[in-house]
Amino acid sequence: MHAVGVLLAAGSSRRMGRLKQLLPFGDHAVLEQGVFNYRAAGVGATVVVLGHAPGVIRAALPDLFASDDVRSIVNDRHEEGMFSSVQCGVAAASHGGYDAALLSLVDQPFIPPSVYTVVLDAHATTGALVTIPTFDGRRGHPVALSSAVYDAILYPDDPSTNLR
């Protein structure tokens, strides 16, 4: 299966008071760790969906955004909520010839790459349209989306649709 990582990093971090994307996580920024997790899981390319302060974030992490395997896009509608960022990421994934998109949240850098691998393997093995990991009965991330559901995400029948 040929999958692309979609890292949702468009939020304004209002409650945090500073950009979560740039917070330290070990020797790296949180956003860098998200990309490293995809790489460690064998995902060949990552689309980073930015929204709030994209110039600040790109300027703070120039080496990351100069990498051949990282592409950033800006969600101009990020204040509408996370689903608009999912739509931006899926739109980018739909143009790359990928079989699936593996979505993760920038503020969850602690999820180990092994979880990404398990989700991708389960997605490929089952042929499911959507694969969502669970822990203690609760849904989590990353979420794998088959390319077969891209149109339903990009052009929902109901304008109040979300990824749930």
Backbone as ProteinMPNN parsed JSONL, in Angstrom:
{"seq_chain_A": "MHAVGVLLAAGSSRRMGRLKQLLPFGDHAVLEQGVFNYRAAGVGATVVVLGHAPGVIRAALPDLFASDDVRSIVNDRHEEGMFSSVQCGVAAASHGGYDAALLSLVDQPFIPPSVYTVVLDAHATTGALVTIPTFDGRRGHPVALSSAVYDAILYPDDPSTNLR", "coords_chain_A": {"N_chain_A": [[0.85, -1.175, 0.0], [0.515, 2.182, -0.795], [0.995, 4.89, 1.026], [0.349, 8.188, 2.302], [1.45, 10.454, 4.75], [-0.52, 12.596, 6.725], [-0.258, 15.336, 8.512], [-1.872, 17.07, 10.872], [-1.676, 20.324, 11.64], [-2.68, 22.883, 12.04], [-3.808, 24.464, 13.979], [-4.375, 27.234, 16.288], [-3.44, 27.234, 18.845], [-4.559, 28.536, 21.053], [-5.392, 28.057, 23.771], [-3.03, 27.092, 24.8], [-1.308, 29.213, 24.582], [1.008, 29.623, 23.212], [2.646, 28.547, 20.181], [1.891, 25.246, 19.627], [3.034, 23.609, 17.747], [5.705, 24.252, 17.712], [6.695, 23.702, 20.196], [9.088, 22.257, 22.446], [10.064, 18.851, 22.143], [11.693, 16.454, 23.406], [14.69, 16.42, 21.689], [13.74, 17.865, 19.6], [11.268, 19.848, 17.829], [7.726, 19.657, 18.432], [6.254, 19.404, 16.02], [8.262, 18.502, 14.259], [8.772, 15.994, 15.413], [6.393, 14.679, 14.814], [6.632, 14.367, 12.009], [8.963, 12.807, 11.961], [7.967, 10.502, 13.165], [6.272, 9.499, 11.16], [8.212, 8.958, 9.186], [9.763, 6.99, 10.521], [7.915, 4.974, 10.603], [7.87, 4.166, 8.041], [6.483, 5.62, 6.156], [6.466, 7.275, 3.16], [6.138, 9.982, 2.427], [5.113, 13.142, 3.728], [2.425, 15.298, 4.311], [2.087, 18.372, 5.674], [-0.33, 20.097, 7.291], [-0.803, 23.351, 7.692], [-2.005, 26.337, 9.335], [-2.67, 28.561, 11.252], [-0.312, 31.093, 11.632], [1.613, 30.235, 9.57], [3.968, 31.141, 8.321], [5.689, 31.764, 10.444], [6.044, 29.248, 11.584], [7.186, 27.769, 9.46], [9.545, 29.264, 9.142], [10.819, 28.768, 11.56], [11.487, 26.104, 11.356], [13.253, 25.455, 9.09], [14.868, 23.438, 7.868], [13.339, 21.112, 8.052], [11.119, 21.722, 6.414], [12.403, 21.975, 4.032], [12.969, 19.461, 3.257], [12.754, 16.727, 0.968], [10.706, 14.922, 1.357], [8.67, 16.18, 2.678], [5.856, 18.179, 2.532], [4.269, 21.248, 2.765], [1.07, 22.666, 3.317], [-1.366, 25.271, 3.373], [-4.155, 25.779, 5.317], [-6.546, 27.891, 4.787], [-8.972, 28.096, 5.975], [-8.819, 27.311, 8.602], [-9.862, 28.184, 11.034], [-12.43, 27.29, 11.032], [-12.425, 24.797, 12.055], [-11.195, 21.429, 12.771], [-12.018, 19.614, 10.763], [-11.911, 21.037, 8.378], [-9.182, 21.185, 8.003], [-8.587, 18.489, 7.704], [-9.873, 18.105, 5.263], [-8.222, 19.718, 3.619], [-5.786, 18.317, 3.814], [-6.535, 15.802, 2.776], [-7.237, 16.576, 0.197], [-4.702, 17.263, -0.796], [-3.488, 14.757, -0.595], [-4.984, 13.366, -2.443], [-3.985, 14.073, -4.863], [-1.609, 12.799, -5.177], [-1.515, 10.169, -5.951], [-1.794, 8.248, -4.003], [-2.761, 5.344, -2.135], [-3.846, 5.524, 0.335], [-4.391, 7.743, 3.124], [-2.737, 8.621, 6.053], [-3.749, 9.971, 8.891], [-2.675, 12.194, 11.429], [-2.363, 13.972, 14.561], [-0.743, 17.002, 15.34], [-0.269, 17.556, 18.008], [0.176, 15.162, 19.282], [2.739, 13.816, 19.621], [3.835, 11.752, 21.013], [2.823, 9.296, 20.365], [3.931, 6.225, 19.387], [5.938, 5.298, 16.49], [5.472, 2.615, 15.907], [2.769, 2.218, 16.325], [1.675, 3.622, 14.201], [2.57, 1.982, 12.143], [1.22, -0.429, 12.738], [-1.447, 0.386, 12.378], [-1.423, 1.068, 9.64], [-0.74, -1.448, 8.539], [-2.968, -2.98, 9.368], [-4.926, -1.615, 7.99], [-4.217, -2.106, 5.32], [-4.38, -4.903, 5.261], [-7.059, -5.523, 5.929], [-8.53, -4.123, 4.079], [-10.241, -2.108, 4.673], [-12.289, 0.856, 4.548], [-11.877, 2.903, 6.339], [-9.631, 3.016, 9.0], [-9.35, 2.882, 12.395], [-7.52, 3.198, 15.285], [-7.955, 1.695, 18.537], [-7.945, 2.072, 22.09], [-8.363, 0.817, 25.219], [-11.092, 0.811, 24.665], [-11.53, 3.275, 23.533], [-11.49, 5.483, 20.757], [-8.727, 6.51, 18.695], [-5.709, 7.976, 17.399], [-3.137, 7.362, 14.98], [-5.324, 7.779, 12.101], [-6.32, 5.837, 9.401], [-7.221, 6.428, 6.077], [-8.86, 5.243, 3.28], [-8.331, 5.883, -0.19], [-10.712, 5.703, -1.478], [-12.619, 7.009, 0.042], [-12.127, 9.663, -0.162], [-13.585, 11.523, -1.812], [-16.042, 11.667, -0.441], [-15.249, 12.995, 1.829], [-14.179, 15.358, 0.825], [-16.329, 16.473, -0.565], [-18.855, 16.654, 1.027], [-22.265, 15.571, 1.518], [-23.797, 16.711, 3.494], [-23.407, 19.8, 4.954], [-22.646, 20.029, 7.613], [-21.05, 17.94, 8.166], [-18.522, 15.939, 9.713], [-15.422, 14.283, 10.509], [-16.123, 12.205, 12.156]], "CA_chain_A": [[0.0, 0.0, 0.0], [1.248, 3.451, -0.938], [0.279, 5.827, 1.901], [0.941, 9.481, 2.616], [1.121, 10.969, 6.073], [-1.141, 13.923, 6.783], [-0.06, 15.829, 9.864], [-2.742, 18.224, 11.089], [-0.915, 21.268, 12.473], [-3.202, 24.199, 11.651], [-4.422, 25.155, 15.102], [-3.779, 28.477, 16.778], [-2.914, 26.986, 20.194], [-5.057, 29.606, 21.935], [-5.349, 27.659, 25.183], [-1.628, 26.883, 25.173], [-0.678, 30.524, 24.688], [2.105, 29.674, 22.233], [2.444, 27.557, 19.128], [2.184, 23.85, 19.983], [3.869, 23.022, 16.703], [7.115, 24.561, 17.956], [7.094, 23.325, 21.555], [10.129, 21.219, 22.437], [9.732, 17.458, 22.436], [13.037, 15.881, 23.349], [15.65, 17.268, 20.978], [13.081, 18.404, 18.418], [9.966, 20.483, 18.02], [6.602, 18.732, 18.346], [5.944, 19.17, 14.608], [9.322, 17.648, 13.714], [8.577, 14.64, 15.897], [5.317, 14.086, 14.024], [7.199, 13.937, 10.715], [9.885, 11.699, 12.245], [7.151, 9.309, 13.413], [5.893, 8.958, 9.848], [9.411, 8.388, 8.56], [10.128, 5.761, 11.225], [6.904, 3.968, 10.269], [8.027, 3.802, 6.639], [5.643, 6.436, 5.281], [7.436, 7.942, 2.3], [5.93, 11.426, 2.267], [4.21, 13.732, 4.716], [1.812, 16.596, 4.059], [1.84, 19.085, 6.922], [-1.384, 21.086, 7.093], [-0.633, 24.515, 8.557], [-3.115, 27.285, 9.264], [-2.299, 29.736, 12.027], [1.112, 31.466, 11.632], [2.438, 29.318, 8.783], [5.293, 31.715, 8.063], [6.48, 31.619, 11.668], [6.363, 27.826, 11.746], [8.159, 27.402, 8.417], [10.822, 29.934, 9.416], [11.44, 28.134, 12.722], [11.898, 24.729, 11.009], [13.567, 25.502, 7.658], [15.401, 22.168, 7.363], [12.238, 20.171, 7.919], [10.298, 22.055, 5.25], [13.231, 21.859, 2.829], [13.098, 18.034, 2.966], [12.017, 16.261, -0.202], [9.558, 14.101, 1.734], [7.718, 16.99, 3.44], [5.185, 19.243, 1.785], [3.324, 21.962, 3.624], [-0.026, 23.391, 2.691], [-2.01, 26.158, 4.339], [-5.612, 25.754, 5.392], [-7.039, 29.248, 5.035], [-10.23, 27.982, 6.715], [-8.512, 26.56, 9.821], [-10.703, 28.607, 12.165], [-13.693, 26.554, 10.947], [-12.267, 23.558, 12.798], [-10.28, 20.407, 12.289], [-12.459, 18.956, 9.535], [-11.413, 21.797, 7.223], [-7.785, 20.774, 7.83], [-8.651, 17.14, 7.133], [-10.186, 18.283, 3.845], [-7.007, 20.206, 2.942], [-4.833, 17.216, 3.742], [-7.055, 14.788, 1.847], [-7.105, 17.14, -1.157], [-3.297, 17.107, -1.18], [-3.241, 13.324, -0.762], [-5.686, 12.872, -3.632], [-3.216, 14.403, -6.068], [-0.317, 12.128, -5.164], [-1.603, 8.777, -6.358], [-1.679, 7.394, -2.822], [-3.883, 4.457, -1.841], [-4.41, 5.865, 1.636], [-3.806, 8.83, 3.909], [-2.663, 8.324, 7.473], [-3.903, 11.253, 9.582], [-2.305, 12.303, 12.84], [-2.458, 15.315, 15.121], [0.572, 17.508, 15.724], [-0.081, 17.582, 19.455], [0.295, 13.806, 19.807], [4.024, 13.285, 19.146], [4.22, 10.632, 21.861], [2.349, 8.03, 19.799], [5.12, 5.656, 18.754], [5.814, 4.894, 15.089], [4.946, 1.25, 15.811], [1.311, 2.322, 16.216], [1.438, 4.014, 12.809], [2.795, 0.785, 11.335], [0.125, -1.37, 13.001], [-2.658, 0.917, 11.737], [-1.26, 0.9, 8.187], [-0.818, -2.876, 8.232], [-4.368, -3.393, 9.515], [-5.674, -0.997, 6.893], [-3.896, -2.84, 4.093], [-4.823, -6.289, 5.391], [-8.521, -5.651, 5.967], [-9.17, -3.44, 2.964], [-11.262, -1.207, 5.212], [-12.289, 2.232, 4.044], [-11.325, 3.711, 7.429], [-9.074, 2.216, 10.088], [-9.168, 3.72, 13.574], [-7.047, 2.402, 16.422], [-8.655, 1.883, 19.806], [-7.226, 1.714, 23.303], [-9.327, 0.818, 26.321], [-12.413, 1.103, 24.134], [-11.622, 4.652, 23.008], [-10.87, 5.707, 19.45], [-7.562, 7.37, 18.761], [-4.962, 8.326, 16.194], [-3.516, 7.91, 13.679], [-6.465, 7.206, 11.395], [-6.034, 5.568, 7.988], [-8.362, 6.642, 5.179], [-8.69, 4.763, 1.911], [-8.601, 6.897, -1.213], [-12.116, 5.555, -1.878], [-13.48, 7.903, 0.826], [-11.7, 11.055, -0.331], [-14.665, 12.38, -2.327], [-17.04, 11.885, 0.615], [-14.672, 13.984, 2.739], [-13.996, 16.632, 0.121], [-17.61, 17.003, -1.039], [-19.909, 16.019, 1.838], [-23.658, 15.903, 1.224], [-24.289, 17.533, 4.595], [-22.361, 20.761, 5.297], [-22.222, 19.897, 9.008], [-20.283, 16.699, 8.267], [-17.169, 15.934, 10.234], [-14.8, 12.995, 10.266], [-16.717, 11.159, 12.986]], "C_chain_A": [[0.899, 1.242, 0.0], [0.478, 4.527, -0.167], [1.079, 7.107, 2.079], [0.533, 9.853, 4.043], [0.502, 12.348, 5.952], [-1.099, 14.363, 8.24], [-0.846, 17.122, 10.036], [-2.098, 19.154, 12.115], [-1.374, 22.697, 12.238], [-3.709, 25.038, 12.812], [-3.654, 26.367, 15.591], [-3.212, 28.344, 18.184], [-3.344, 28.055, 21.187], [-4.941, 29.244, 23.411], [-3.92, 27.488, 25.679], [-0.914, 28.223, 25.357], [0.542, 30.691, 23.811], [1.934, 28.513, 21.274], [2.855, 26.156, 19.577], [3.171, 23.236, 19.001], [5.355, 23.176, 17.005], [7.574, 24.228, 19.373], [8.173, 22.248, 21.495], [9.555, 19.856, 22.815], [11.041, 16.689, 22.3], [13.97, 16.876, 22.688], [15.033, 18.004, 19.792], [11.851, 19.21, 18.814], [8.884, 19.419, 17.847], [6.288, 18.398, 16.879], [6.995, 18.268, 13.96], [9.121, 16.201, 14.142], [7.452, 13.94, 15.141], [5.807, 13.581, 12.68], [8.141, 12.763, 10.927], [9.114, 10.408, 12.502], [6.689, 8.678, 12.108], [7.085, 8.291, 9.181], [9.769, 7.05, 9.193], [9.145, 4.627, 10.942], [6.962, 3.557, 8.797], [7.122, 4.55, 5.679], [6.581, 7.337, 4.475], [7.308, 9.44, 2.172], [4.935, 11.902, 3.314], [3.731, 15.086, 4.223], [1.524, 17.204, 5.422], [0.815, 20.173, 6.628], [-1.202, 22.18, 8.15], [-1.855, 25.416, 8.415], [-2.73, 28.584, 9.931], [-0.777, 29.911, 11.983], [1.993, 30.54, 10.802], [3.844, 29.844, 8.514], [6.216, 31.57, 9.254], [6.945, 30.175, 11.824], [7.389, 27.391, 10.71], [9.526, 28.012, 8.692], [11.558, 29.286, 10.584], [12.0, 26.748, 12.405], [12.302, 24.632, 9.535], [14.077, 24.174, 7.103], [14.296, 21.149, 7.148], [11.451, 20.444, 6.638], [11.088, 22.058, 3.939], [13.404, 20.394, 2.409], [12.233, 17.638, 1.784], [10.745, 15.504, 0.156], [8.508, 14.857, 2.545], [7.171, 18.094, 2.55], [4.242, 19.937, 2.753], [2.278, 22.652, 2.778], [-0.682, 24.234, 3.782], [-3.518, 26.045, 4.202], [-6.076, 27.165, 5.763], [-8.335, 29.255, 5.841], [-10.029, 27.316, 8.081], [-9.375, 26.965, 11.014], [-12.076, 27.941, 12.142], [-13.617, 25.227, 11.696], [-11.412, 22.534, 12.075], [-10.714, 19.765, 10.976], [-11.992, 19.716, 8.298], [-9.942, 21.471, 6.959], [-7.696, 19.357, 7.263], [-8.923, 17.251, 5.634], [-8.968, 18.771, 3.06], [-5.995, 19.086, 2.76], [-5.258, 16.14, 2.765], [-6.963, 15.295, 0.4], [-5.673, 16.988, -1.651], [-2.97, 15.641, -1.436], [-3.855, 12.8, -2.053], [-4.925, 13.151, -4.918], [-1.887, 13.666, -6.143], [-0.34, 10.686, -5.601], [-1.466, 7.8, -5.202], [-2.937, 6.558, -2.64], [-4.604, 4.877, -0.563], [-3.692, 7.079, 2.213], [-3.846, 8.41, 5.366], [-2.633, 9.645, 8.214], [-3.414, 11.168, 11.019], [-2.368, 13.763, 13.256], [-1.085, 15.759, 15.61], [0.797, 17.436, 17.224], [-0.093, 16.195, 20.092], [1.609, 13.155, 19.353], [4.48, 12.039, 19.894], [3.703, 9.294, 21.352], [3.509, 7.424, 19.019], [4.88, 5.255, 17.297], [5.266, 3.478, 14.925], [3.424, 1.25, 15.704], [0.935, 2.716, 14.788], [1.548, 2.781, 11.906], [1.659, -0.212, 11.508], [-1.149, -0.903, 12.297], [-2.563, 0.741, 10.219], [-1.368, -0.563, 7.779], [-2.251, -3.384, 8.32], [-5.204, -2.843, 8.365], [-5.457, -1.763, 5.591], [-4.458, -4.258, 4.126], [-6.337, -6.425, 5.286], [-9.201, -5.048, 4.746], [-10.261, -2.493, 3.408], [-11.173, 0.164, 4.556], [-11.651, 3.18, 5.048], [-10.83, 2.763, 8.508], [-8.729, 3.151, 11.237], [-8.656, 2.841, 14.712], [-7.884, 2.679, 17.663], [-7.743, 1.448, 20.946], [-8.196, 1.866, 24.458], [-10.709, 1.256, 25.852], [-12.591, 2.498, 23.562], [-10.882, 4.755, 21.685], [-9.707, 6.675, 19.59], [-6.97, 7.671, 17.398], [-3.686, 7.501, 16.145], [-4.675, 7.141, 13.055], [-6.077, 7.027, 9.932], [-7.313, 5.692, 7.175], [-8.025, 6.112, 3.794], [-8.992, 5.892, 0.937], [-10.047, 6.831, -1.696], [-13.053, 6.476, -1.097], [-13.126, 9.375, 0.645], [-12.833, 11.952, -0.806], [-15.727, 12.662, -1.271], [-16.547, 12.922, 1.623], [-14.593, 15.352, 2.068], [-15.312, 17.287, -0.27], [-18.762, 16.369, -0.26], [-21.302, 16.49, 1.423], [-24.227, 16.878, 2.251], [-23.169, 18.504, 5.002], [-21.889, 20.69, 6.743], [-21.416, 18.629, 9.249], [-18.946, 16.94, 8.947], [-16.607, 14.531, 10.045], [-15.381, 11.882, 11.12], [-17.715, 10.358, 12.181]], "O_chain_A": [[1.901, 1.312, 0.711], [-0.551, 5.018, -0.631], [2.308, 7.112, 2.016], [-0.591, 9.592, 4.472], [0.957, 13.173, 5.159], [-1.815, 13.828, 9.087], [-0.527, 18.141, 9.423], [-1.99, 18.822, 13.296], [-0.561, 23.622, 12.236], [-4.009, 26.218, 12.632], [-2.456, 26.512, 15.348], [-2.558, 29.268, 18.666], [-2.571, 28.436, 22.066], [-4.446, 30.038, 24.21], [-3.638, 27.717, 26.856], [-0.021, 28.345, 26.195], [1.061, 31.8, 23.681], [1.156, 27.596, 21.535], [4.025, 25.91, 19.872], [4.034, 22.444, 19.38], [6.167, 22.341, 16.607], [8.736, 24.454, 19.711], [8.169, 21.417, 20.587], [8.688, 19.735, 23.68], [11.441, 16.32, 21.195], [14.031, 18.04, 23.083], [15.74, 18.695, 19.057], [11.454, 19.243, 19.979], [9.105, 18.401, 17.191], [6.081, 17.233, 16.541], [6.651, 17.368, 13.194], [9.279, 15.284, 13.336], [7.543, 12.746, 14.856], [5.438, 12.486, 12.255], [8.119, 11.812, 10.145], [9.56, 9.333, 12.102], [6.712, 7.455, 11.967], [6.971, 7.178, 8.668], [10.046, 6.082, 8.485], [9.506, 3.454, 11.033], [6.194, 2.7, 8.358], [7.0, 4.168, 4.516], [7.389, 8.072, 5.044], [8.284, 10.111, 1.837], [4.039, 11.166, 3.729], [4.523, 15.915, 3.776], [0.802, 16.619, 6.23], [1.06, 21.063, 5.814], [-1.421, 21.956, 9.341], [-2.642, 25.266, 7.48], [-2.492, 29.59, 9.264], [-0.038, 28.969, 12.269], [3.034, 30.098, 11.289], [4.803, 29.072, 8.483], [7.401, 31.282, 9.091], [8.102, 29.917, 12.157], [8.361, 26.715, 11.048], [10.551, 27.357, 8.501], [12.788, 29.257, 10.6], [12.89, 26.267, 13.107], [11.75, 23.812, 8.802], [13.748, 23.82, 5.971], [14.316, 20.404, 6.168], [11.153, 19.527, 5.873], [10.501, 22.134, 2.859], [13.925, 20.117, 1.329], [11.123, 18.142, 1.613], [9.81, 15.445, -0.643], [7.559, 14.253, 3.045], [7.915, 18.835, 1.909], [3.498, 19.279, 3.48], [2.552, 23.149, 1.686], [-0.559, 23.935, 4.969], [-4.077, 26.197, 3.116], [-6.0, 27.567, 6.924], [-8.753, 30.302, 6.335], [-10.991, 26.806, 8.656], [-9.594, 26.156, 11.915], [-12.812, 28.015, 13.126], [-14.648, 24.6, 11.943], [-10.972, 22.736, 10.944], [-9.867, 19.406, 10.158], [-11.704, 19.099, 7.272], [-9.506, 21.481, 5.808], [-6.83, 19.066, 6.438], [-8.282, 16.574, 4.83], [-8.711, 18.291, 1.956], [-5.417, 18.926, 1.685], [-4.436, 15.621, 2.01], [-6.647, 14.529, -0.51], [-5.453, 16.623, -2.806], [-2.255, 15.318, -2.385], [-3.309, 11.895, -2.683], [-5.194, 12.533, -5.948], [-1.115, 13.883, -7.077], [0.702, 10.032, -5.625], [-1.067, 6.652, -5.399], [-4.041, 7.005, -2.951], [-5.798, 4.628, -0.392], [-2.561, 7.397, 1.847], [-4.858, 7.907, 5.853], [-1.633, 10.361, 8.182], [-3.696, 10.206, 11.733], [-2.42, 14.666, 12.42], [-0.354, 14.98, 16.223], [1.932, 17.272, 17.671], [-0.339, 16.058, 21.29], [1.596, 12.072, 18.77], [5.402, 11.35, 19.459], [4.11, 8.25, 21.862], [4.018, 8.047, 18.087], [3.76, 4.914, 16.916], [4.654, 3.173, 13.901], [2.85, 0.372, 15.06], [-0.029, 2.188, 14.234], [0.719, 2.571, 11.021], [1.184, -0.783, 10.526], [-1.851, -1.709, 11.687], [-3.527, 0.31, 9.585], [-2.016, -0.884, 6.783], [-2.702, -4.132, 7.452], [-6.08, -3.528, 7.837], [-6.405, -2.032, 4.853], [-4.958, -4.751, 3.115], [-6.839, -7.337, 4.629], [-10.327, -5.421, 4.415], [-11.116, -2.112, 2.609], [-10.117, 0.573, 4.074], [-10.972, 4.136, 4.672], [-11.526, 1.82, 8.885], [-7.935, 4.081, 11.09], [-9.292, 1.847, 15.062], [-8.45, 3.762, 17.816], [-6.889, 0.576, 20.786], [-8.782, 2.932, 24.647], [-11.411, 1.983, 26.556], [-13.692, 2.862, 23.148], [-9.8, 4.195, 21.511], [-9.69, 7.536, 20.469], [-7.657, 7.623, 16.378], [-3.221, 7.002, 17.17], [-4.964, 6.006, 13.433], [-5.568, 7.952, 9.299], [-8.351, 5.137, 7.534], [-7.013, 6.494, 3.207], [-9.822, 6.757, 1.218], [-10.553, 7.799, -2.264], [-14.181, 6.705, -1.535], [-13.765, 10.242, 1.241], [-13.025, 13.038, -0.258], [-16.257, 13.771, -1.207], [-17.352, 13.649, 2.206], [-14.905, 16.374, 2.678], [-15.41, 18.513, -0.305], [-19.559, 15.625, -0.832], [-21.497, 17.64, 1.032], [-25.03, 17.751, 1.922], [-22.081, 18.055, 5.363], [-20.836, 21.236, 7.07], [-21.129, 18.278, 10.394], [-18.322, 17.989, 8.786], [-17.278, 13.676, 9.466], [-15.146, 10.71, 10.828], [-18.325, 9.426, 12.706]]}, "name": "protein", "num_of_chains": 1, "seq": "MHAVGVLLAAGSSRRMGRLKQLLPFGDHAVLEQGVFNYRAAGVGATVVVLGHAPGVIRAALPDLFASDDVRSIVNDRHEEGMFSSVQCGVAAASHGGYDAALLSLVDQPFIPPSVYTVVLDAHATTGALVTIPTFDGRRGHPVALSSAVYDAILYPDDPSTNLR"}
